[in-house]
Structures are given as structure tokens and as C-alpha cells.
Amino acid sequence: MVRWEPGATDRLRVAALDLYLQQGYEQTTVGEIAKSVGLTERTFFRHFADKREVLFDAEGHLEQAFVDAVAAAPPEAAPLEVIQAALTTTAQFFGAERRSWSQKRYQVISANLPLKERELLKMASLANALAAALQRRGVPELVAALAAQTGIAVFTVAFEQWIADGETRSLVEVERELLGELKVLAAALR
Amino acid sequence: MVRWEPGATDRLRVAALDLYLQQGYEQTTVGEIAKSVGLTERTFFRHFADKREVLFDAEGHLEQAFVDAVAAAPPEAAPLEVIQAALTTTAQFFGAERRSWSQKRYQVISANLPLKERELLKMASLANALAAALQRRGVPELVAALAAQTGIAVFTVAFEQWIADGETRSLVEVERELLGELKVLAAALR
């Protein structure tokens, strides 16, 4: 039977990120992460598959939340309205209390090419999952792909703005502004 | 002095891709590629840094062409019109004679995770380059990032459609259709 450590997942996550920032991702061992919060390596592996998963384990949940929100949108919603609803729902994952963690995580990932590649793969996977979810609503394949990729474009830009120095608006506010901008930008197309 | 081999770059490129498809990317050596077109390994390395660059050497040119096209767009063009102009100009890179090569390349890349990651990195780099080029035209940072990422969304979806089985339209035609769809999709946003 696995012993329950209250909050161990979060403590490990915070400790790992601080060590990655202080001494570099490559240089940090699982043993060091566990030790820094008074846990053993064995305990670490009950929470995360490896040190990379500390940075990425939440993204599977995020993808599922996006897909569920697409399915739950009102039947009459147009494709980008569905995406907008999904962005609004999933922005809950990124509350004010998570901004500092997200900033640090972004710093760690930006400094390490394999992590950056992993992040881009996750976003590509999210785009495909969104497109498939839109198709299940009856949206034609090409339009579904376009709406999904456009949604990821908005999410990517909004997220980078949300973690920018001095930004105080919530993620959903930034997303809303960008969707408004997108409408203006697209209307100018001939 | 380097001896000139007429068409050697193209011959190596075609031969490499066929070998990657037939026997797998990992399993193919530079020696085999060169030998299959009657050239030496040494000659291969005068044309490509390594076997991966056979698949990616054109993408640096593509990024530069995108950036140049953004700079060359009429001063009064709105951000997505600039992107549209850049998509139209760069679609010249993907003529009918290149469709079969692009299909094969896509197959090879899709089957190999590190190649897929490399491709996603190149697209991320292209998005950043486009955003920077728009900023140099005076477009505000956030709008530039949004227009650039949206442009990459259109390019990605258009490209995958262009190489889909049975597609006969040119890349620029597919891009034009998608930009029209984007306008419709965005207009439905509230």
C-alpha cells in the first residue's frame, strides 16, 4: 500500500522548479528534488514518472479539459465560439496563484531545447485533439483544423502575455482581448 | 577547390528521401545516400551538414522569404493582409512539381519523433520571425504576435491539405479558401 503524503505532489513540483531555475534542469537530480523537501527518491517516483514530468504532468489534464469544454458548448455555437468557450473554461487552470509558477516553468523550458520541443509537441497534440472534438460536433474537417489551430494561436499568445512582466490581467481577460483583435484583423481581409 | 556536380544537391535530396521512406530514417546512412546516386560521402557533406539537413535545409530560405515578403507588403496593408501577401509569395516555393516530395517528406517526419520536434521548432521560429517583421512595420507587439501565429495556423492547415491524398488545388488556392473561412469564423465571434 502507498503511504499518503499530504501535498507531496505540490511540494515536489515547487521544489523541482526552484532547483531547475537555480542550478539548471540538466544538473538537477530526482534525489536532490526529493531531499530538498524531506522526501525520498522512491516517494518522488510515486508522484512523477521522471523529472521532466514535473513540468508536463498537468498538460494531459489541460488537453482533456479543452476537449470536454468543446463537447459541452451549446449545440448552436459556431466553431470559434466553441473555442472561445473552451478557452474561458480552461483559463480556470491558470489562476493568479499559478502565475508565478507558470513564469518560472516558462523560463526553465525556454532555456532547454528538448523541453521546448516537448512543449511544442504537447501544443500540437492539443491542436489535433481540439480539431477532432470539433469534428465530433459536425464541423467539417478543414474548418475544424483551422478553428483549432487558430484557438491554439490565441492561447499561445495570450499565455505568453499573461506571464509577461507587469501583466496583471487574468488569462481569460487577455484571451478575450485577443479574440476581439482577431475579429478586427480578420474583418480587414479582402 | 570544390568540384561542381551539376544537380547534385537535388539528386542527393531525392535519393535520401526515397531511402528514408524505404528503409527508415534512422537506418539510412549518409554513405548509402551518396552511393545510391554515384557520389561519395565527402561530396554529400559539401551539400548538407548531415542527413537531417536534407529534410530541413529549405526551411531557412522559407523563413527569409516570409520575412522579406512581410517587409515588401504595401505600407497601408493591415496585419493579416500582410500575412496574406507573405503566404501568397511564399506559396511559390511549393509548386506542383514539389507536391510529391512534400508528401514524402511529411511521411518521413511524421514517423520520427525527433524530426517532428525539429519541424515544430522551425515553425515556432517562423512565427517569431513573422511577429518581429510585423513589429518592424509598426504593428504593436501583441497584435503582431497574434497575426503571426494566426498566419502560421493558416499555413499549417493549408499545407497539410495541399499534400492530402487527392487534393489538386495549389497551395495558394487552399490558403485563400482558409483565409476566407477565417474571416467567416471570426465574424461569428461575439
Coordinates of C-alpha atoms in Angstrom, one line a residue, chain A residues 19-110:
Chain A
L19 CA 16.2 23.7 -8.3
Y20 CA 15.8 23.8 -12.1
L21 CA 16.0 27.6 -12.1
Q22 CA 18.8 27.8 -9.6
Q23 CA 21.2 25.1 -10.9
G24 CA 19.8 24.2 -14.3
Y25 CA 17.4 21.4 -15.4
E26 CA 20.1 19.1 -16.6
Q27 CA 22.1 19.4 -13.5
T28 CA 19.3 18.6 -11.1
T29 CA 18.7 15.0 -9.9
V30 CA 15.5 13.4 -8.7
G31 CA 17.3 12.6 -5.4
E32 CA 18.1 16.3 -4.8
I33 CA 14.5 17.3 -5.5
A34 CA 13.1 14.8 -3.1
K35 CA 15.7 15.5 -0.4
S36 CA 15.0 19.3 -0.6
V37 CA 11.5 18.7 0.8
G38 CA 12.5 15.8 3.1
L39 CA 11.2 13.0 0.9
T40 CA 12.9 10.0 -0.7
E41 CA 13.6 9.4 -4.3
R42 CA 11.2 6.4 -4.1
T43 CA 8.4 8.8 -3.0
F44 CA 9.2 11.1 -5.9
F45 CA 8.6 8.3 -8.3
R46 CA 5.2 7.6 -6.8
H47 CA 4.2 11.1 -7.9
F48 CA 6.1 11.6 -11.2
A49 CA 7.5 9.3 -13.8
D50 CA 10.7 11.3 -14.1
K51 CA 12.0 14.8 -13.6
R52 CA 10.6 16.0 -16.9
E53 CA 7.1 15.0 -15.9
V54 CA 7.2 17.5 -13.1
L55 CA 6.9 20.2 -15.8
F56 CA 4.4 18.4 -18.0
D57 CA 2.0 16.3 -16.0
A58 CA -0.6 19.0 -15.8
E59 CA -0.8 19.2 -19.6
G60 CA -2.7 15.9 -20.1
H61 CA -5.4 17.3 -17.8
L62 CA -5.4 20.6 -19.7
E63 CA -6.0 18.7 -23.0
Q64 CA -8.8 16.7 -21.5
A65 CA -10.4 19.9 -20.1
F66 CA -10.2 21.6 -23.5
V67 CA -11.8 18.6 -25.2
D68 CA -14.6 18.3 -22.6
A69 CA -15.3 22.0 -22.9
V70 CA -15.6 21.7 -26.7
A71 CA -18.1 18.9 -26.2
A72 CA -20.1 20.8 -23.6
A73 CA -20.5 24.0 -25.6
P74 CA -24.1 24.8 -26.7
P75 CA -25.1 22.9 -29.9
E76 CA -25.7 26.1 -31.8
A77 CA -22.3 27.7 -31.1
A78 CA -20.2 28.4 -34.1
P79 CA -16.7 26.9 -34.3
L80 CA -14.7 29.8 -32.9
E81 CA -17.4 30.4 -30.2
V82 CA -16.8 26.8 -29.1
I83 CA -13.1 27.5 -29.0
Q84 CA -13.8 30.7 -27.0
A85 CA -15.9 28.8 -24.5
A86 CA -13.1 26.2 -24.2
L87 CA -10.5 28.9 -23.6
T88 CA -12.7 30.5 -21.0
T89 CA -13.3 27.2 -19.1
T90 CA -9.6 26.1 -19.2
A91 CA -8.4 29.5 -18.1
Q92 CA -9.5 28.4 -14.7
F93 CA -6.4 26.2 -14.6
F94 CA -4.3 29.4 -14.6
G95 CA -5.4 31.3 -11.6
A96 CA -3.5 34.2 -10.1
E97 CA -1.8 31.8 -7.7
R98 CA -0.3 29.9 -10.6
R99 CA 1.1 32.8 -12.5
S100 CA 4.5 32.8 -10.7
W101 CA 4.8 29.0 -11.2
S102 CA 4.0 29.4 -14.9
Q103 CA 6.6 32.2 -15.3
K104 CA 9.3 30.0 -13.7
R105 CA 8.2 27.0 -15.7
Y106 CA 8.4 29.0 -18.9
Q107 CA 11.9 30.2 -18.0
V108 CA 13.1 26.7 -17.4
I109 CA 11.6 25.4 -20.7
S110 CA 12.9 28.3 -22.8

